[in-house]
Amino acid sequence: MKQPSQKDLHFAVLATDVALFSVRDNMLLVRLVSVNRPPYFPNTQGLPGGLIDPKETAEEAVARHLETKAGVAASTLYIEQLYTFSTVNRDPRGRVVAVAYLALVPWEQLSAKQQANTKDAWWAPVSEARKLAYDHDEILAVALARLRSRATYTTLIGRLMPKEFTLTELEHVYESVIKTKLDKRNFRKKILKLDILSELPRKRASGPHRPAQLYRFSSEKVRDIEVL
Amino acid sequence: MKQPSQKDLHFAVLATDVALFSVRDNMLLVRLVSVNRPPYFPNTQGLPGGLIDPKETAEEAVARHLETKAGVAASTLYIEQLYTFSTVNRDPRGRVVAVAYLALVPWEQLSAKQQANTKDAWWAPVSEARKLAYDHDEILAVALARLRSRATYTTLIGRLMPKEFTLTELEHVYESVIKTKLDKRNFRKKILKLDILSELPRKRASGPHRPAQLYRFSSEKVRDIEVL
DNA sequence: CCAAAAGTGTTTTTCCTACACCCATGT
DNA sequence: ACATGGGTGTAGGAAAAACACTTTTGG
């Protein structure tokens, strides 16, 4: 581990960490990577991330590290800045300030390879993502709080949905994000009144029951409109 | 201007900038400081700020710079992180990443010296704070948007109020922050129902009219409760 | 014909909005 | 007595919450 030189006095190592979420089978998942940095963090797990280069913005660094470490193409993602963590000893090896990001991706938009779990990167239910390296437990907690909060007053949830979905599927994703059971009739009335969905000219049959009407979000934009 | 060395490859200069607001005479004010950095920013103005030292958090740096450059004691302030600005060329002299903060202080809690305007630091109505150095116009715009947004669904406004105030004063501060005229009767009903104020056992007489009941915020904490 | 999820309406209660006059005081 | 800001109530409309049965399909 290197000693700080005089030159470093006003410099710090700048990094990004990303809480990347997706939803599969009504379960909220977060992308984790293996971390093996003895002696402090041998053989453990953490959020994907890495250093910010001098010639790139924090956003560009996030995209780069997601592609190389988490195996996810940034172009399909929604990314927003979360919080900057600057506690002096958050990395025991030296001063590292992390600009953390919240990212979302629809499960169906991931390739089979991206959906798969390897020993280097995998999807974990958020309820099981604990004991992370560095201060990643805290970063994840902040990311979850932000996701849950913004899901209630923006159209952020749209970035977790596939292109086409049923109202029941949308309701389930809401329920898994905000951890609350919703009333089917009231949910449908509210979400349709918001005028953010478009009815598609087809239905999906998926079992021994009535086929469900398909919808899509009218806009890709995340709007700040009261929901729920 | 210095050339980047190999050593700097993963390092950046880290700084903080602060949008510090207060309210005087129902006018929202922001603290500005003089900036004189030729050739890019000769004889202009900007938000207070400065570098983050390797041994301090961003929050500690904010407090330090507010005291030395803006002449305001950090202990009386409310400070929350706003956003991190990492555009590569936001400072033409070199790579500087800024962790920006939003800060609030009740006007009455400032000393006469802190209230005073000098050539180095002064209070300006937000409507007149334009043409700032660096990307401080953008930082100020983000800070104002955040302040206005959070004022509507948190008790943030409490950090702009003196210890004791009348409901009319509180209403005026709301109006100056969100730039909207409110209905006196509805405002009083709503704010009292929220149960965040405590009625004090005294009134304030201030002219040829009925004295006004004094209140205080029951808690110093900024809570996330629907208001307005 | 049975099981399973899709889809639909009404009533009750709560909250929001609009709006105008009397009260207590200082001069 | 008058001018000034402090203080109060109600009615109508909109939105939220609670709640159960019918429809369409596959097997």
XYZ file of C-alpha atoms (C1' of nucleotides) in Angstrom:
510
model
C 0.000 0.000 0.000
C 1.390 3.309 -1.071
C 2.230 6.185 1.223
C 0.614 9.521 0.459
C 3.126 11.940 -1.013
C 3.110 15.694 -0.761
C 1.715 15.685 -4.232
C -1.388 13.873 -3.111
C -2.358 16.492 -0.595
C -5.210 17.843 -2.604
C -5.906 14.765 -4.627
C -8.019 11.770 -3.971
C -8.758 8.560 -5.763
C -12.155 8.869 -7.386
C -14.268 5.814 -7.988
C -17.806 4.847 -8.867
C -19.987 2.113 -7.437
C -23.281 1.039 -8.949
C -26.370 -0.554 -7.499
C -27.845 -2.186 -10.584
C -31.338 -3.578 -10.081
C -33.590 -5.811 -12.105
C -36.750 -7.810 -11.425
C -37.208 -11.505 -12.146
C -40.219 -13.559 -11.013
C -41.508 -10.613 -8.979
C -38.252 -10.500 -7.069
C -36.025 -7.449 -6.906
C -32.452 -8.428 -7.764
C -29.172 -6.574 -7.460
C -26.006 -7.244 -9.405
C -23.043 -8.316 -7.291
C -19.434 -9.065 -8.164
C -16.784 -11.013 -6.333
C -14.303 -9.010 -4.299
C -11.007 -10.488 -3.264
C -8.706 -7.918 -1.742
C -6.836 -9.372 1.213
C -6.217 -8.608 3.941
C -9.331 -6.488 4.378
C -11.783 -8.075 1.977
C -10.698 -11.598 1.091
C -13.146 -13.734 -0.811
C -16.250 -11.608 -0.403
C -18.730 -9.702 -2.583
C -19.596 -6.148 -3.436
C -21.235 -3.785 -5.871
C -19.613 -3.399 -9.285
C -17.489 -0.299 -9.672
C -14.047 1.026 -10.339
C -11.908 4.094 -10.782
C -12.842 7.212 -12.698
C -10.279 8.125 -15.329
C -9.119 11.726 -15.664
C -10.634 12.002 -19.111
C -14.114 10.728 -18.350
C -17.122 11.827 -16.345
C -18.437 9.729 -13.500
C -21.307 8.616 -15.739
C -18.896 7.383 -18.372
C -16.913 5.487 -15.765
C -20.084 3.788 -14.548
C -20.959 2.652 -18.050
C -17.444 1.372 -18.631
C -17.248 -0.625 -15.409
C -20.704 -2.092 -15.842
C -19.685 -3.435 -19.200
C -16.339 -4.833 -18.151
C -17.105 -6.064 -14.629
C -20.791 -6.759 -14.565
C -21.126 -7.847 -18.176
C -24.038 -5.533 -18.871
C -24.263 -3.145 -21.816
C -24.780 0.371 -20.539
C -26.904 1.405 -23.510
C -29.846 -0.652 -22.269
C -29.656 0.798 -18.765
C -31.215 3.630 -16.899
C -28.584 5.336 -14.749
C -28.933 8.150 -12.250
C -26.549 9.575 -9.715
C -27.242 8.433 -6.162
C -24.867 9.946 -3.643
C -21.189 10.608 -3.124
C -19.548 8.750 -0.256
C -16.512 10.534 1.129
C -15.896 9.014 4.552
C -12.136 9.120 4.974
C -11.659 5.447 5.810
C -14.343 3.856 3.677
C -11.554 2.029 1.846
C -8.918 0.861 4.335
C -6.218 0.908 1.675
C -6.350 4.653 1.157
C -8.538 7.612 0.474
C -11.154 6.760 -2.097
C -14.193 8.916 -2.743
C -17.010 7.079 -4.477
C -19.689 8.631 -6.646
C -22.432 6.029 -6.386
C -25.082 5.398 -9.044
C -28.469 3.763 -9.187
C -29.104 1.735 -12.335
C -32.110 -0.210 -13.594
C -32.562 -2.743 -16.376
C -35.542 -4.845 -17.493
C -34.730 -8.502 -17.025
C -35.975 -9.356 -20.505
C -33.526 -6.917 -22.025
C -30.546 -8.829 -20.698
C -28.908 -11.459 -22.873
C -28.762 -15.026 -21.631
C -25.143 -14.412 -20.737
C -25.998 -11.281 -18.810
C -28.767 -13.064 -16.946
C -26.470 -15.906 -16.013
C -24.584 -16.121 -12.747
C -20.838 -16.724 -12.855
C -18.314 -16.792 -10.057
C -17.319 -13.205 -10.926
C -20.721 -11.581 -11.282
C -24.249 -12.631 -10.431
C -27.761 -11.523 -9.563
C -28.852 -11.735 -5.925
C -32.218 -10.991 -4.297
C -31.771 -7.713 -2.455
C -32.878 -9.369 0.761
C -29.826 -11.619 0.558
C -27.293 -8.975 -0.451
C -25.619 -8.325 2.890
C -22.095 -8.284 4.304
C -20.741 -6.486 1.275
C -17.195 -5.170 1.069
C -16.233 -1.563 1.831
C -19.312 0.543 2.671
C -21.379 -1.189 0.023
C -24.024 -2.240 2.534
C -24.667 1.427 3.139
C -24.605 2.289 -0.552
C -27.099 -0.466 -1.267
C -29.359 0.728 1.529
C -29.331 4.272 0.158
C -29.995 2.969 -3.347
C -32.946 0.878 -2.177
C -34.423 3.794 -0.274
C -34.068 6.014 -3.321
C -35.588 3.429 -5.628
C -38.563 2.891 -3.333
C -39.084 6.567 -2.836
C -38.841 7.556 -6.474
C -41.007 4.639 -7.565
C -43.922 6.285 -5.758
C -43.760 9.684 -7.434
C -42.085 9.117 -10.807
C -42.372 6.753 -13.741
C -39.034 5.195 -12.777
C -40.664 1.778 -12.599
C -40.909 1.871 -16.378
C -37.191 1.248 -16.547
C -37.645 -2.116 -14.847
C -40.384 -3.281 -17.224
C -40.004 -5.096 -20.540
C -41.292 -3.369 -23.651
C -44.653 -5.142 -23.378
C -46.317 -6.175 -20.178
C -49.672 -6.774 -18.553
C -51.148 -4.633 -15.807
C -50.803 -7.528 -13.401
C -47.100 -7.766 -14.182
C -46.684 -4.037 -13.643
C -48.528 -4.287 -10.344
C -46.270 -7.142 -9.244
C -43.133 -5.150 -10.012
C -44.492 -2.231 -8.012
C -45.260 -4.567 -5.161
C -41.811 -6.104 -5.171
C -40.143 -2.691 -5.212
C -42.206 -0.999 -2.527
C -42.878 -4.177 -0.555
C -46.586 -3.442 -0.282
C -49.617 -5.351 -1.510
C -51.781 -3.215 -3.776
C -55.475 -3.368 -4.544
C -55.894 -4.624 -8.111
C -58.888 -2.474 -9.011
C -57.570 0.734 -7.505
C -54.143 0.169 -9.006
C -55.596 -0.213 -12.499
C -57.774 2.850 -12.171
C -54.878 4.973 -10.957
C -52.234 3.829 -13.416
C -54.547 4.155 -16.419
C -55.733 7.595 -15.366
C -52.113 8.777 -15.316
C -52.056 8.393 -19.073
C -48.498 7.094 -19.191
C -49.348 3.705 -20.704
C -50.439 2.788 -24.224
C -52.726 -0.158 -24.855
C -51.285 -2.478 -27.477
C -53.467 -4.156 -30.118
C -52.869 -7.614 -28.736
C -53.201 -9.836 -25.735
C -51.075 -12.484 -24.163
C -52.444 -15.946 -23.395
C -50.381 -17.670 -20.766
C -52.302 -20.508 -19.237
C -55.713 -21.834 -18.441
C -57.314 -18.462 -17.979
C -58.393 -15.346 -19.767
C -55.632 -13.682 -21.860
C -54.300 -10.375 -20.595
C -54.224 -7.066 -22.431
C -50.690 -5.881 -23.216
C -49.437 -2.354 -22.570
C -46.244 -0.359 -22.993
C -44.991 2.884 -21.468
C -45.836 5.706 -23.873
C -42.497 7.390 -23.205
C -39.041 6.212 -22.222
C -38.577 9.400 -20.207
C -38.748 9.211 -16.418
C -41.375 11.782 -15.492
C -42.169 13.197 -12.064
C -45.838 12.386 -11.829
C -47.757 11.342 -8.745
C -48.313 7.600 -8.661
C -49.568 5.435 -5.847
C -1.095 25.419 -15.573
C 0.400 22.115 -14.637
C 0.676 19.143 -16.931
C -0.827 15.910 -15.755
C 1.839 13.446 -14.757
C 1.642 9.693 -14.929
C 0.933 9.779 -11.248
C -2.284 11.721 -11.761
C -3.807 9.173 -14.041
C -6.299 7.938 -11.540
C -6.468 11.030 -9.430
C -8.595 14.107 -9.654
C -8.830 17.321 -7.752
C -11.836 17.123 -5.474
C -13.676 20.238 -4.429
C -16.936 21.309 -2.836
C -19.259 24.137 -3.775
C -22.134 25.274 -1.613
C -25.405 26.972 -2.395
C -26.178 28.589 0.966
C -29.652 30.099 1.198
C -31.372 32.327 3.696
C -34.551 34.418 3.697
C -34.709 38.121 4.593
C -37.806 40.272 4.163
C -39.557 37.420 2.359
C -36.771 37.298 -0.190
C -34.737 34.180 -0.882
C -31.027 35.015 -0.750
C -27.939 33.072 -1.750
C -24.415 33.619 -0.483
C -21.915 34.623 -3.148
C -18.189 35.259 -3.023
C -15.886 37.155 -5.330
C -13.941 35.096 -7.845
C -10.867 36.476 -9.526
C -9.026 33.857 -11.518
C -7.722 35.301 -14.759
C -7.677 34.587 -17.560
C -10.899 32.561 -17.391
C -12.774 34.176 -14.516
C -11.404 37.653 -13.833
C -13.320 39.835 -11.443
C -16.524 37.840 -11.230
C -18.595 35.977 -8.639
C -19.402 32.427 -7.657
C -20.603 30.090 -4.970
C -18.338 29.582 -1.952
C -16.292 26.427 -2.066
C -12.829 24.988 -2.143
C -10.750 21.859 -2.168
C -11.372 18.762 -0.106
C -8.343 17.758 1.942
C -7.246 14.119 2.060
C -8.061 13.894 5.737
C -11.593 15.259 5.695
C -14.969 14.267 4.331
C -16.765 16.426 1.801
C -19.072 17.605 4.587
C -16.138 18.735 6.680
C -14.671 20.576 3.725
C -17.971 22.390 3.189
C -18.059 23.500 6.805
C -14.472 24.679 6.675
C -14.878 26.681 3.480
C -18.116 28.238 4.617
C -16.391 29.506 7.726
C -13.276 30.820 6.029
C -14.701 32.094 2.746
C -18.314 32.902 3.442
C -17.865 33.937 7.068
C -20.649 31.687 8.325
C -20.353 29.266 11.229
C -21.224 25.787 10.041
C -22.714 24.753 13.383
C -25.805 26.875 12.798
C -26.379 25.496 9.319
C -28.371 22.746 7.767
C -26.293 21.025 5.091
C -27.241 18.268 2.681
C -25.478 16.844 -0.315
C -26.847 18.062 -3.616
C -25.075 16.489 -6.564
C -21.586 15.704 -7.807
C -20.508 17.527 -10.940
C -17.897 15.648 -12.899
C -17.920 17.184 -16.373
C -14.338 16.951 -17.535
C -13.906 20.608 -18.446
C -16.043 22.287 -15.829
C -12.895 24.043 -14.580
C -10.764 25.146 -17.549
C -7.584 24.971 -15.489
C -7.749 21.218 -15.003
C -9.854 18.309 -13.895
C -11.857 19.243 -10.832
C -14.774 17.185 -9.599
C -17.117 19.114 -7.316
C -19.347 17.615 -4.654
C -22.001 20.311 -4.355
C -24.042 20.975 -1.214
C -27.269 22.696 -0.374
C -27.180 24.675 2.880
C -29.807 26.667 4.752
C -29.599 29.123 7.611
C -32.241 31.263 9.353
C -31.399 34.915 8.798
C -31.879 35.706 12.479
C -29.254 33.167 13.419
C -26.558 35.058 11.533
C -24.426 37.607 13.379
C -24.425 41.194 12.188
C -21.099 40.508 10.556
C -22.412 37.426 8.799
C -25.434 39.329 7.556
C -23.255 42.137 6.208
C -22.064 42.341 2.642
C -18.343 42.842 1.975
C -16.443 42.891 -1.267
C -15.416 39.273 -0.687
C -18.734 37.739 0.327
C -22.319 38.913 0.229
C -25.975 37.924 0.077
C -27.752 38.267 -3.244
C -31.413 37.663 -4.151
C -31.462 34.413 -6.107
C -33.125 36.185 -9.009
C -30.010 38.317 -9.392
C -27.418 35.574 -8.979
C -26.467 34.947 -12.594
C -23.317 34.813 -14.682
C -21.447 32.894 -12.037
C -17.981 31.450 -12.562
C -17.322 27.826 -13.566
C -20.572 25.835 -13.787
C -22.009 27.577 -10.757
C -25.059 28.784 -12.662
C -25.939 25.145 -13.181
C -25.167 24.206 -9.576
C -27.359 27.042 -8.340
C -30.182 25.980 -10.649
C -30.009 22.412 -9.362
C -29.909 23.663 -5.774
C -32.952 25.866 -6.279
C -34.890 23.060 -7.908
C -34.001 20.745 -5.037
C -34.936 23.314 -2.416
C -38.298 24.007 -4.060
C -39.030 20.362 -4.529
C -38.091 19.272 -1.033
C -39.904 22.197 0.529
C -43.159 20.686 -0.699
C -42.761 17.241 0.812
C -40.425 17.636 3.776
C -40.036 19.921 6.778
C -36.912 21.428 5.202
C -38.435 24.885 5.419
C -37.929 24.693 9.177
C -34.227 25.209 8.613
C -34.914 28.630 7.134
C -37.094 29.763 10.049
C -36.018 31.475 13.261
C -36.686 29.657 16.530
C -39.984 31.459 17.006
C -42.233 32.654 14.236
C -45.827 33.397 13.346
C -47.867 31.383 10.898
C -47.922 34.347 8.549
C -44.136 34.482 8.577
C -43.941 30.766 7.842
C -46.394 31.179 5.005
C -44.343 34.028 3.556
C -41.158 31.945 3.615
C -42.970 29.129 1.827
C -44.236 31.580 -0.745
C -40.810 33.032 -1.374
C -39.267 29.594 -1.765
C -41.869 28.046 -4.035
C -42.825 31.310 -5.755
C -46.532 30.673 -5.288
C -49.178 32.614 -3.401
C -50.918 30.449 -0.825
C -54.383 30.663 0.690
C -54.033 31.802 4.294
C -56.842 29.675 5.703
C -55.945 26.495 3.865
C -52.280 26.916 4.669
C -52.991 27.182 8.392
C -55.281 24.184 8.405
C -52.772 22.034 6.557
C -49.658 23.035 8.450
C -51.319 22.635 11.852
C -52.799 19.266 10.961
C -49.305 17.999 10.127
C -48.478 18.216 13.808
C -44.945 19.464 13.273
C -45.368 22.819 15.035
C -45.694 23.610 18.722
C -47.721 26.561 19.884
C -45.708 28.753 22.255
C -47.275 30.346 25.336
C -46.861 33.853 23.985
C -47.722 36.194 21.204
C -45.875 38.863 19.340
C -47.266 42.364 19.000
C -45.748 44.166 16.062
C -47.898 47.100 15.040
C -51.367 48.498 15.057
C -53.092 45.165 14.862
C -53.855 42.014 16.697
C -50.750 40.236 18.106
C -49.794 36.985 16.426
C -49.467 33.581 18.063
C -45.882 32.310 18.084
C -44.892 28.786 17.079
C -41.745 26.735 16.787
C -40.915 23.525 14.947
C -41.343 20.622 17.370
C -38.260 18.896 16.008
C -35.042 20.040 14.389
C -35.077 16.955 12.210
C -36.014 17.270 8.576
C -38.841 14.793 8.102
C -40.360 13.534 4.872
C -43.991 14.412 5.399
C -46.436 15.626 2.804
C -46.908 19.391 2.998
C -48.710 21.692 0.623
C -66.964 -28.459 -15.902
C -63.289 -26.882 -13.174
C -59.370 -24.107 -11.981
C -56.935 -19.948 -12.638
C -55.962 -15.316 -13.529
C -58.229 -11.145 -16.014
C -61.207 -7.695 -15.690
C -64.756 -4.509 -13.870
C -68.224 -0.485 -10.452
C -70.112 1.432 -6.489
C -70.115 3.389 -2.014
C -67.882 5.758 1.698
C -64.634 8.661 3.447
C -61.063 11.805 3.215
C -58.767 15.628 1.342
C -58.493 19.875 -1.469
C -60.210 24.245 -2.895
C -62.544 28.396 -3.061
C -64.136 32.022 -0.633
C -65.424 36.721 3.174
C -65.859 38.510 7.414
C -64.803 39.666 12.442
C -60.896 40.471 15.966
C -57.359 42.842 18.623
C -54.372 46.357 18.603
C -51.628 51.101 18.012
C -52.048 55.602 16.707
C -62.555 55.798 14.795
C -59.731 53.867 11.584
C -56.172 51.283 9.521
C -53.579 47.056 9.801
C -52.593 42.419 9.739
C -54.422 38.136 12.716
C -57.561 34.791 12.820
C -61.583 31.658 11.636
C -65.632 27.962 8.946
C -68.224 25.882 5.434
C -69.811 23.849 1.248
C -68.857 21.409 -3.109
C -65.926 18.531 -5.796
C -62.173 15.340 -6.422
C -59.554 11.729 -5.133
C -58.651 7.633 -2.284
C -59.967 3.424 -0.084
C -62.652 -0.552 0.717
C -64.760 -4.257 -1.200
C -66.772 -9.222 -4.549
C -68.299 -11.038 -8.498
C -68.206 -12.186 -13.642
C -65.349 -13.378 -17.773
C -62.359 -16.027 -20.612
C -59.545 -19.517 -21.301
C -56.850 -24.403 -21.130
C -57.051 -28.788 -19.773
